[in-house]
CSV table of N, CA and C and ligand atoms in Angstrom, one decimal:
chain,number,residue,atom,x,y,z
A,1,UNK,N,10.1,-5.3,-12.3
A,1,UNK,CA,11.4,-5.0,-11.8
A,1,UNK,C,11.4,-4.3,-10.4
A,2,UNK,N,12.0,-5.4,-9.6
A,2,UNK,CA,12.2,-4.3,-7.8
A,2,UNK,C,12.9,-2.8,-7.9
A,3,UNK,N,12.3,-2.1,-7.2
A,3,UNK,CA,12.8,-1.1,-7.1
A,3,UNK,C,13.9,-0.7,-6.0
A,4,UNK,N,14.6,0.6,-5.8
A,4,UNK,CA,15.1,0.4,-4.5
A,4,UNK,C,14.8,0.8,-3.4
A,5,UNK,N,14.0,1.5,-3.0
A,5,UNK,CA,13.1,1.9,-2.5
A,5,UNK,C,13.7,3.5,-1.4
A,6,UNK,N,14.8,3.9,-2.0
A,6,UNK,CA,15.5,5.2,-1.3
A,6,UNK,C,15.9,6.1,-2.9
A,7,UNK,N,15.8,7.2,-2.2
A,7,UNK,CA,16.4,8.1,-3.1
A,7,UNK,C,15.3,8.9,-4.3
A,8,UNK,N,15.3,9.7,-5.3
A,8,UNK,CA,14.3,10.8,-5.1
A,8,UNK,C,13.3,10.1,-5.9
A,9,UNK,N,12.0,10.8,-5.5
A,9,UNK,CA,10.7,10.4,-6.1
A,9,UNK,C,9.9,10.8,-7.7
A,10,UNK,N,9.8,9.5,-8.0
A,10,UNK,CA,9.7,9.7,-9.4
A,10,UNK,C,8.1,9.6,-9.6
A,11,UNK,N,7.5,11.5,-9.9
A,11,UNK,CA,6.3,12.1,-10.0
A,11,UNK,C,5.0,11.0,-11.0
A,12,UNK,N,6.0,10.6,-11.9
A,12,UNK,CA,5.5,9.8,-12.6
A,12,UNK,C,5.1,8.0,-12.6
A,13,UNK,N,5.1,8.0,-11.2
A,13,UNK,CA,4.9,6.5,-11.0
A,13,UNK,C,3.7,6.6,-11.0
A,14,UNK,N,3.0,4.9,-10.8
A,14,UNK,CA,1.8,4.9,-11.5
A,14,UNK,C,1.0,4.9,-10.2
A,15,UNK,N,1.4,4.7,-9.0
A,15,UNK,CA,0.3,5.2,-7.9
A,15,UNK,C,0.4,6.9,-7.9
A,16,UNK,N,1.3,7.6,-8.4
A,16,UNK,CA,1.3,9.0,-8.5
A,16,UNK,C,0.2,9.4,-9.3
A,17,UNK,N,0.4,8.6,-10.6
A,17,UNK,CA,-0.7,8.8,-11.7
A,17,UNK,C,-2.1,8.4,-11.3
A,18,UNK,N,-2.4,7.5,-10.3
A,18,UNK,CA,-3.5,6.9,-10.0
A,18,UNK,C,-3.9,8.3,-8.8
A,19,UNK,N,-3.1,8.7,-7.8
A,19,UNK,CA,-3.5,9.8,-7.0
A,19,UNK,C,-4.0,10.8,-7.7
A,20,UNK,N,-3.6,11.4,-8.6
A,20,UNK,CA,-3.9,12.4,-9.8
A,20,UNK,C,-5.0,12.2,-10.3
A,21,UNK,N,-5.4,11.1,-10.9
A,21,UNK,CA,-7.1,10.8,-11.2
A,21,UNK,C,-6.0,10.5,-12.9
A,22,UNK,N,-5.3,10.7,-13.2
A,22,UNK,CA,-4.9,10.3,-14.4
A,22,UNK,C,-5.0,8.9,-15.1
A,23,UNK,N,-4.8,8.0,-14.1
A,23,UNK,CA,-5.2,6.7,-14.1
A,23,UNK,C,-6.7,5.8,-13.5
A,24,UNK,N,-7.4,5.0,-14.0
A,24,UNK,CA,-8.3,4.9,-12.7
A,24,UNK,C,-7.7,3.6,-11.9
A,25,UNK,N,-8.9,3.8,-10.8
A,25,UNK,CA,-7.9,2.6,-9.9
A,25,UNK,C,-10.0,2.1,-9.3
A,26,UNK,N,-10.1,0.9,-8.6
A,26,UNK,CA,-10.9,0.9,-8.1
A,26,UNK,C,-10.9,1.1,-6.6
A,27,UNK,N,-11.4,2.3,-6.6
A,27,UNK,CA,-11.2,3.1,-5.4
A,27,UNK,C,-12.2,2.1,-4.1
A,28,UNK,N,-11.2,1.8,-2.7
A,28,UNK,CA,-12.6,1.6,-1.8
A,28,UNK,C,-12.8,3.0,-0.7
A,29,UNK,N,-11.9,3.8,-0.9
A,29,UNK,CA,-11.4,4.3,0.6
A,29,UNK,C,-10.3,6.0,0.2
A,30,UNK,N,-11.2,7.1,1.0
A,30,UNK,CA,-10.2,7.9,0.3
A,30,UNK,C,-10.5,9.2,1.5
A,31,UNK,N,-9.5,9.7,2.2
A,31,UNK,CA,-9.3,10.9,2.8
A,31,UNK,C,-8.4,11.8,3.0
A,32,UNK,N,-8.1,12.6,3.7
A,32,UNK,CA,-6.9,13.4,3.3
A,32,UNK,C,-5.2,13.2,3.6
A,33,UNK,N,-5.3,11.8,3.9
A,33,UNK,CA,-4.0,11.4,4.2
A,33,UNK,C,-3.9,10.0,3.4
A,34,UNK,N,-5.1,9.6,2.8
A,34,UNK,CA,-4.5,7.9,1.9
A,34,UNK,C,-5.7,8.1,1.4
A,35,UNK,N,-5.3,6.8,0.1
A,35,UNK,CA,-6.5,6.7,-0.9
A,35,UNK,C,-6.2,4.9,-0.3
A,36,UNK,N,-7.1,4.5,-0.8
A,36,UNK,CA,-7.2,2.9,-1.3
A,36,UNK,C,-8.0,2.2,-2.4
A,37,UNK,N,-7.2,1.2,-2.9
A,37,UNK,CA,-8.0,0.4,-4.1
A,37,UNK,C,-7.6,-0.5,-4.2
A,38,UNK,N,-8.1,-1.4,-5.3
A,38,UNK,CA,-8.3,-3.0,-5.4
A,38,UNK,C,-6.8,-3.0,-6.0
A,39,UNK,N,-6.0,-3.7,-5.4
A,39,UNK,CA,-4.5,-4.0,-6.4
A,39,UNK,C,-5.5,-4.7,-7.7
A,40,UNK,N,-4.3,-4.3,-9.2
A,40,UNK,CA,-4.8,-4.9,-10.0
A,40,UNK,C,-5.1,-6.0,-10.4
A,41,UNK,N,-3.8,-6.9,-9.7
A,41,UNK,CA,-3.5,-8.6,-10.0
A,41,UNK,C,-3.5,-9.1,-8.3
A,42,UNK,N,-5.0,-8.9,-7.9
A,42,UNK,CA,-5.0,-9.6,-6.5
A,42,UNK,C,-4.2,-11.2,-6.3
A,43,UNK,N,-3.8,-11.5,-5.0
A,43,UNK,CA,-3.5,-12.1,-4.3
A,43,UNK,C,-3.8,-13.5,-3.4
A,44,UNK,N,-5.3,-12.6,-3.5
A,44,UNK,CA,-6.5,-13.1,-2.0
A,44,UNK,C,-8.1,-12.6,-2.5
A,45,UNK,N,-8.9,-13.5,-2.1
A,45,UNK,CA,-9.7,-12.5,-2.0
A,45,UNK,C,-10.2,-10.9,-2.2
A,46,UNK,N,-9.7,-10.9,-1.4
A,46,UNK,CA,-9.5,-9.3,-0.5
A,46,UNK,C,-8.2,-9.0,-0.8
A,47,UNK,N,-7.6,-7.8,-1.8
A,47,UNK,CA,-5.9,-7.7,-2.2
A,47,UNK,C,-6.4,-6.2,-2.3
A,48,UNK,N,-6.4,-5.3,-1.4
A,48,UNK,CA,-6.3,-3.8,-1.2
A,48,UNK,C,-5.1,-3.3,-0.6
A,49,UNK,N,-5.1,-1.8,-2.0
A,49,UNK,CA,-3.8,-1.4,-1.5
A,49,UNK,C,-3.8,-0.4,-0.9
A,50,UNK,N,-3.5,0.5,-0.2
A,50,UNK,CA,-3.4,1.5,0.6
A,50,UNK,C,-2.0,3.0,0.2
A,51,UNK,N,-2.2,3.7,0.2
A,51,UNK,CA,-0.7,4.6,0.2
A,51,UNK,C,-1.3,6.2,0.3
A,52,UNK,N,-0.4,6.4,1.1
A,52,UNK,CA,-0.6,8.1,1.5
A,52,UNK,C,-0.6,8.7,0.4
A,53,UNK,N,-1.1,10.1,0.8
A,53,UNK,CA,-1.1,11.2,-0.5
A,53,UNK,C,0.1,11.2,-0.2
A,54,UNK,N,0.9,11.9,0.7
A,54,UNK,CA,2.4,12.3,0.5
A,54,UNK,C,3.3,11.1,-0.5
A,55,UNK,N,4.4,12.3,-1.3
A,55,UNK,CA,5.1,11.7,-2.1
A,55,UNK,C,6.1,10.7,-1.6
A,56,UNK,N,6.0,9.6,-0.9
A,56,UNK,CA,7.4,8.8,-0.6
A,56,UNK,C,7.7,7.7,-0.9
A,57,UNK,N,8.8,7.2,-1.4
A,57,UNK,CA,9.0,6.0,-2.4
A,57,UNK,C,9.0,4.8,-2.0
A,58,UNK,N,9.3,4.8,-0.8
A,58,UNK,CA,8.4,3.6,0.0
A,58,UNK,C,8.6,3.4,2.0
A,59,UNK,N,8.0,2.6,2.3
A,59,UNK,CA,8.4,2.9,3.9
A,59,UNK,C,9.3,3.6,4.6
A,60,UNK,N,10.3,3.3,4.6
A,60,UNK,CA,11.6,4.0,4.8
A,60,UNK,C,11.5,5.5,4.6
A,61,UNK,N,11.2,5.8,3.3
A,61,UNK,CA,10.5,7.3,3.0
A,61,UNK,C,10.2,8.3,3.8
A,62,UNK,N,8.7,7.0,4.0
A,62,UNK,CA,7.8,7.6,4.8
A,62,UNK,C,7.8,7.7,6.5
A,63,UNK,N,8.5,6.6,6.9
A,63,UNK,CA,8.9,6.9,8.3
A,63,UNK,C,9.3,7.9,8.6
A,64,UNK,N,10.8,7.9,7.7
A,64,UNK,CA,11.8,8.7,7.9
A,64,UNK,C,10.9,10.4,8.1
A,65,UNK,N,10.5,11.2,7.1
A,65,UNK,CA,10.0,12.4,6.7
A,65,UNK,C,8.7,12.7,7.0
A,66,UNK,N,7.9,12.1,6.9
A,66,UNK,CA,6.1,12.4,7.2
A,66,UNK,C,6.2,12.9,8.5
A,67,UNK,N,5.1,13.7,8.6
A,67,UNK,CA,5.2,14.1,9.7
A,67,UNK,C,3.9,13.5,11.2
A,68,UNK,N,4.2,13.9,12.0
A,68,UNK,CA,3.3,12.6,12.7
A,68,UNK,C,1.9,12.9,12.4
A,69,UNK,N,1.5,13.5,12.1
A,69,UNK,CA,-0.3,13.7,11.5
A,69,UNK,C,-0.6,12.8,10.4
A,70,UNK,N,0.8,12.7,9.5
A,70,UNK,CA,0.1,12.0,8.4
A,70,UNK,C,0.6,10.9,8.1
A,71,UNK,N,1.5,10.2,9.6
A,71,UNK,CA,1.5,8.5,10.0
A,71,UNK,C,0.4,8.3,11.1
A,72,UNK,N,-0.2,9.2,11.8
A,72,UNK,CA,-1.1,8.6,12.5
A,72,UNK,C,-2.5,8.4,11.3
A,73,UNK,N,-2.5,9.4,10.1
A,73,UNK,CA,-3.6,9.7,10.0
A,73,UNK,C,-3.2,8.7,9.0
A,74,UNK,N,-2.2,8.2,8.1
A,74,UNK,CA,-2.3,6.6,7.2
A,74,UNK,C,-2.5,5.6,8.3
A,75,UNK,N,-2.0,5.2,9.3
A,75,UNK,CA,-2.0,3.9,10.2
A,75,UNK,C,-4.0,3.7,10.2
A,76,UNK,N,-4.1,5.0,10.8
A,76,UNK,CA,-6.0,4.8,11.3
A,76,UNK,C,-6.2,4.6,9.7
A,77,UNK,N,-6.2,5.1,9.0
A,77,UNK,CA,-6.5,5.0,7.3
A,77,UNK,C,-6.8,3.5,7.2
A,78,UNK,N,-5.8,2.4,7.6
A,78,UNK,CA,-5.1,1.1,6.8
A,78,UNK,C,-6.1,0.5,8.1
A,79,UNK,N,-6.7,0.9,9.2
A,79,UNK,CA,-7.1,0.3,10.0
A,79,UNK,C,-8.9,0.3,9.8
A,80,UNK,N,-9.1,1.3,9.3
A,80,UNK,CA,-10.5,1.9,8.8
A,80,UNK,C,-11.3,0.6,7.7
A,81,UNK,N,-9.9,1.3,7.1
A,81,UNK,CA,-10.2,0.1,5.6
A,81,UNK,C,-10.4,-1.2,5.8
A,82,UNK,N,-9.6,-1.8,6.6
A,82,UNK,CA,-9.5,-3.0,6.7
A,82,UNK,C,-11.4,-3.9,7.4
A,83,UNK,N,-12.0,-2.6,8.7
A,83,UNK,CA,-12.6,-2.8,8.9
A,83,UNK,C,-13.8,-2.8,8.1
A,84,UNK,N,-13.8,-1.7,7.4
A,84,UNK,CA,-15.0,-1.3,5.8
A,84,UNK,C,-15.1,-2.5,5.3
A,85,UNK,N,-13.8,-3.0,5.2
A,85,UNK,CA,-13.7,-4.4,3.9
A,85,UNK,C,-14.5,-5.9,4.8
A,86,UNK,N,-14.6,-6.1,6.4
A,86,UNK,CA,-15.1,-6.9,6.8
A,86,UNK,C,-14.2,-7.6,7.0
A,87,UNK,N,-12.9,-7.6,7.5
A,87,UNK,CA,-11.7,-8.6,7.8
A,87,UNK,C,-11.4,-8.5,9.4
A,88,UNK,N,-12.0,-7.7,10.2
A,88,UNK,CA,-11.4,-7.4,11.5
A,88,UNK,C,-11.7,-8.8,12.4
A,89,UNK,N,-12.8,-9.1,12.0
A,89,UNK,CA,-13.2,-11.1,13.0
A,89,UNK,C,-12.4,-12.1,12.3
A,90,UNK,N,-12.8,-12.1,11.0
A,90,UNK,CA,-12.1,-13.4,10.5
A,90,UNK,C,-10.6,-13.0,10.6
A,91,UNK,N,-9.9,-11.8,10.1
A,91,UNK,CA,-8.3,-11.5,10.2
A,91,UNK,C,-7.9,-11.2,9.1
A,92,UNK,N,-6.8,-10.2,9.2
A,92,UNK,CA,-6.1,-10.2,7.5
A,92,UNK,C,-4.7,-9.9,8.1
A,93,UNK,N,-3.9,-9.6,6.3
A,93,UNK,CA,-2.6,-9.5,6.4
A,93,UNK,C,-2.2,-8.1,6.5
A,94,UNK,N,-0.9,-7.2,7.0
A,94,UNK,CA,-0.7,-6.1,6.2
A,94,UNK,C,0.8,-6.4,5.5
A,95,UNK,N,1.3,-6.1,4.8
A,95,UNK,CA,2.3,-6.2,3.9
A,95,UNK,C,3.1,-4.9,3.3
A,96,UNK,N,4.4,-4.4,3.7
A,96,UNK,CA,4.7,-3.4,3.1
A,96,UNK,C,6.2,-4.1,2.5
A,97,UNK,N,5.8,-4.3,1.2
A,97,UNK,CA,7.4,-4.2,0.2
A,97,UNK,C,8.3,-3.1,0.7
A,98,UNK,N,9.7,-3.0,0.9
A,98,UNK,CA,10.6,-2.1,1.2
A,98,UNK,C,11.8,-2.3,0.2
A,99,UNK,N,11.8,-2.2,-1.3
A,99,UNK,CA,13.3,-1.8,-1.5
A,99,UNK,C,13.3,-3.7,-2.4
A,100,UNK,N,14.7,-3.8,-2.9
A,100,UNK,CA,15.0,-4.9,-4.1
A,100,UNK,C,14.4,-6.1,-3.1
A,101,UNK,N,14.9,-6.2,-2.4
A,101,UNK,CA,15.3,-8.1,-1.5
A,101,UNK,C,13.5,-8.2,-0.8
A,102,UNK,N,13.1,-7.1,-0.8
A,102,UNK,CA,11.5,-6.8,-0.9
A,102,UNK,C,10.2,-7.5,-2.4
A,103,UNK,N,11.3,-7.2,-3.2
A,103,UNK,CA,10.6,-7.0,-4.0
A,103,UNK,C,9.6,-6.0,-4.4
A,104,UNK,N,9.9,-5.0,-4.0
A,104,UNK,CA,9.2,-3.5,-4.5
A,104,UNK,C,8.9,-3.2,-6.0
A,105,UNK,N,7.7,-3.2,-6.3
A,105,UNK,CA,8.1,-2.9,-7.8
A,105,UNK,C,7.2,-1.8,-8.0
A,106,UNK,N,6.3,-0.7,-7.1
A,106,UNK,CA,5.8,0.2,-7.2
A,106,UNK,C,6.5,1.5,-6.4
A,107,UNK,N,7.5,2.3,-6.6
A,107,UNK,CA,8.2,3.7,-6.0
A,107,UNK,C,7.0,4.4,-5.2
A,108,UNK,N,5.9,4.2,-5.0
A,108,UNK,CA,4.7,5.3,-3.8
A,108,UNK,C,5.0,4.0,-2.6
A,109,UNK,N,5.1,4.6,-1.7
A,109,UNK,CA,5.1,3.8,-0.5
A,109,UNK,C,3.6,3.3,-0.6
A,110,UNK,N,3.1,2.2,-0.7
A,110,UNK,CA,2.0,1.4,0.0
A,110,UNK,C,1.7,0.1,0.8
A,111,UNK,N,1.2,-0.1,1.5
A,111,UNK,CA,0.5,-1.3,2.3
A,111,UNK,C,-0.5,-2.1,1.9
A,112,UNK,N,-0.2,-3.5,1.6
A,112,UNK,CA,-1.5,-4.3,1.1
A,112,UNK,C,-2.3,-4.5,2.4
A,113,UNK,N,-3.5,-4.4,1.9
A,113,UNK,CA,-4.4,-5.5,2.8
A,113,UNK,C,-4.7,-6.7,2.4
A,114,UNK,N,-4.2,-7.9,2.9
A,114,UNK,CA,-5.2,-9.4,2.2
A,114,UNK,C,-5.9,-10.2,3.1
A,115,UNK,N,-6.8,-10.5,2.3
A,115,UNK,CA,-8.2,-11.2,3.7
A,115,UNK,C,-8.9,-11.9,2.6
A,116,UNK,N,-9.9,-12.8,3.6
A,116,UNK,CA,-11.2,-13.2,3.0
A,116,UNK,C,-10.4,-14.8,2.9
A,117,UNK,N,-10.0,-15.3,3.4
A,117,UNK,CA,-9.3,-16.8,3.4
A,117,UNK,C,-8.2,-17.2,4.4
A,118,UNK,N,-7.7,-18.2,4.5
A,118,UNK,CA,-6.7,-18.3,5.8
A,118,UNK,C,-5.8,-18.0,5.1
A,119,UNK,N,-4.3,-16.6,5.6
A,119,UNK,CA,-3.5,-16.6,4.9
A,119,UNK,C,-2.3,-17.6,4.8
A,120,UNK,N,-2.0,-19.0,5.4
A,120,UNK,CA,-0.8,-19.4,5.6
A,120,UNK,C,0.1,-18.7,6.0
A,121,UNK,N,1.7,-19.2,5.6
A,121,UNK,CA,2.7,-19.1,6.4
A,121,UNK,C,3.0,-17.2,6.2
A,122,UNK,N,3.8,-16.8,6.7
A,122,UNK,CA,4.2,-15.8,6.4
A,122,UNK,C,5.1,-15.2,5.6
A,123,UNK,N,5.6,-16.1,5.3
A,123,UNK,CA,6.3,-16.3,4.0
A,123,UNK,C,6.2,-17.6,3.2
A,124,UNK,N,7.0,-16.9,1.8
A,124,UNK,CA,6.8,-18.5,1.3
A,124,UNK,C,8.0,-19.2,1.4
A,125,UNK,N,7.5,-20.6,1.8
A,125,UNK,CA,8.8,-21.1,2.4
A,125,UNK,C,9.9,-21.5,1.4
A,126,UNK,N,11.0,-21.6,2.0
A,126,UNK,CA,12.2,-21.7,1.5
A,126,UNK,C,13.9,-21.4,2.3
A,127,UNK,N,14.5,-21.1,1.3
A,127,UNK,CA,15.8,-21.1,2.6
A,127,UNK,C,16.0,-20.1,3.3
A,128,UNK,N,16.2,-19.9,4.3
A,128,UNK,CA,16.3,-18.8,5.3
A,128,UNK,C,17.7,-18.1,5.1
B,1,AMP,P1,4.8,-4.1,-4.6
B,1,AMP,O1,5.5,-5.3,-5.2
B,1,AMP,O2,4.7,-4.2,-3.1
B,1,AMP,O3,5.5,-2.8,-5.0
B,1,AMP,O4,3.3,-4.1,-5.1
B,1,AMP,C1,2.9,-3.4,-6.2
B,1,AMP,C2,1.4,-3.8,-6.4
B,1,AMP,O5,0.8,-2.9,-7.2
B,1,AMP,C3,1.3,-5.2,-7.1
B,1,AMP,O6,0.5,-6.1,-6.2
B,1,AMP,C4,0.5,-4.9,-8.4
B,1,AMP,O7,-0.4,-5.8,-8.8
B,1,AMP,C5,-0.1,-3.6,-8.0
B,1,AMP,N1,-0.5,-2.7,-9.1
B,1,AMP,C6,0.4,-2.3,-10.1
B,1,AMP,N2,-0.3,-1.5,-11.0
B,1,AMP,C7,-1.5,-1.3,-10.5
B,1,AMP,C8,-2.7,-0.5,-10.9
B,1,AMP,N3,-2.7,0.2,-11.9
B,1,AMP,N4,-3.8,-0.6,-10.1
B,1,AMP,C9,-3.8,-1.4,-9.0
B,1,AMP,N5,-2.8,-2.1,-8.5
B,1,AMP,C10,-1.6,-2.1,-9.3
């Protein structure tokens, strides 16, 4: 179910639970401003997800309120990772769901990374 991606943060979502250690996740990547791990139902190859420690329910969120330390210090985060994972020559995607027409179905703001194949179009096609 998409979410909407505004309005207050619900402690108990499951990348909250996965930040906590309450859940496991397979971790590649973790410092004081983002964790990362293997999405569960990859994509690609390479289907890693990225999201700040801070609480925000998704981009918008996070633009809006974070403070600039801990947008510079997720961007280098999502940039680190991607190179750890081996996608910086061949290329990858980044992807942030924002809200219903998104298709958001996780309330923590995160960023996929997908690699390891050519990704085609940038959407999937259909009516504009
Ligand atoms: P989005 O539609 O952008 O909100 O993406 C949510 C992503 O979270 C999907 O790609 C899911 O496969 C992934 N996901 C959901 N639960 C888990 C989990 N426990 N561990 C890893 N990835 C998950």
């Amino acid at each position: 179910m998409p979410v909407k991606g505004l309005g207050p943060y619900d402690a108990n979502n499951i990348f909250a639970r996965i930040l906590r250690g309450e859940i496991p996740s397979r971790k590649v990547f973790e410092n004081e401003w983002a964790l990362a791990f293997h999405d569960i139902n990859p994509q690609a190859p390479v289907h890693v997800l990225v999201i700040p420690k801070r609480p925000c329910v998704s981009f918008a969120d996070f633009a809006a309120v974070a403070e600039e330390a801990e947008i510079a210090g997720f961007m280098r985060a999502v940039g680190v990772v991607a190179r750890e994972l081996g996608l910086e020559e061949p290329g990858y995607r980044l992807l942030a769901n924002m809200g219903e027409h998104a298709g958001q179905e996780v309330a923590h703001f995160h960023v996929h990374i997908f690699g390891g194949r050519p990704l085609g179009p940038m959407l999937a096609r259909g009516t504009t």
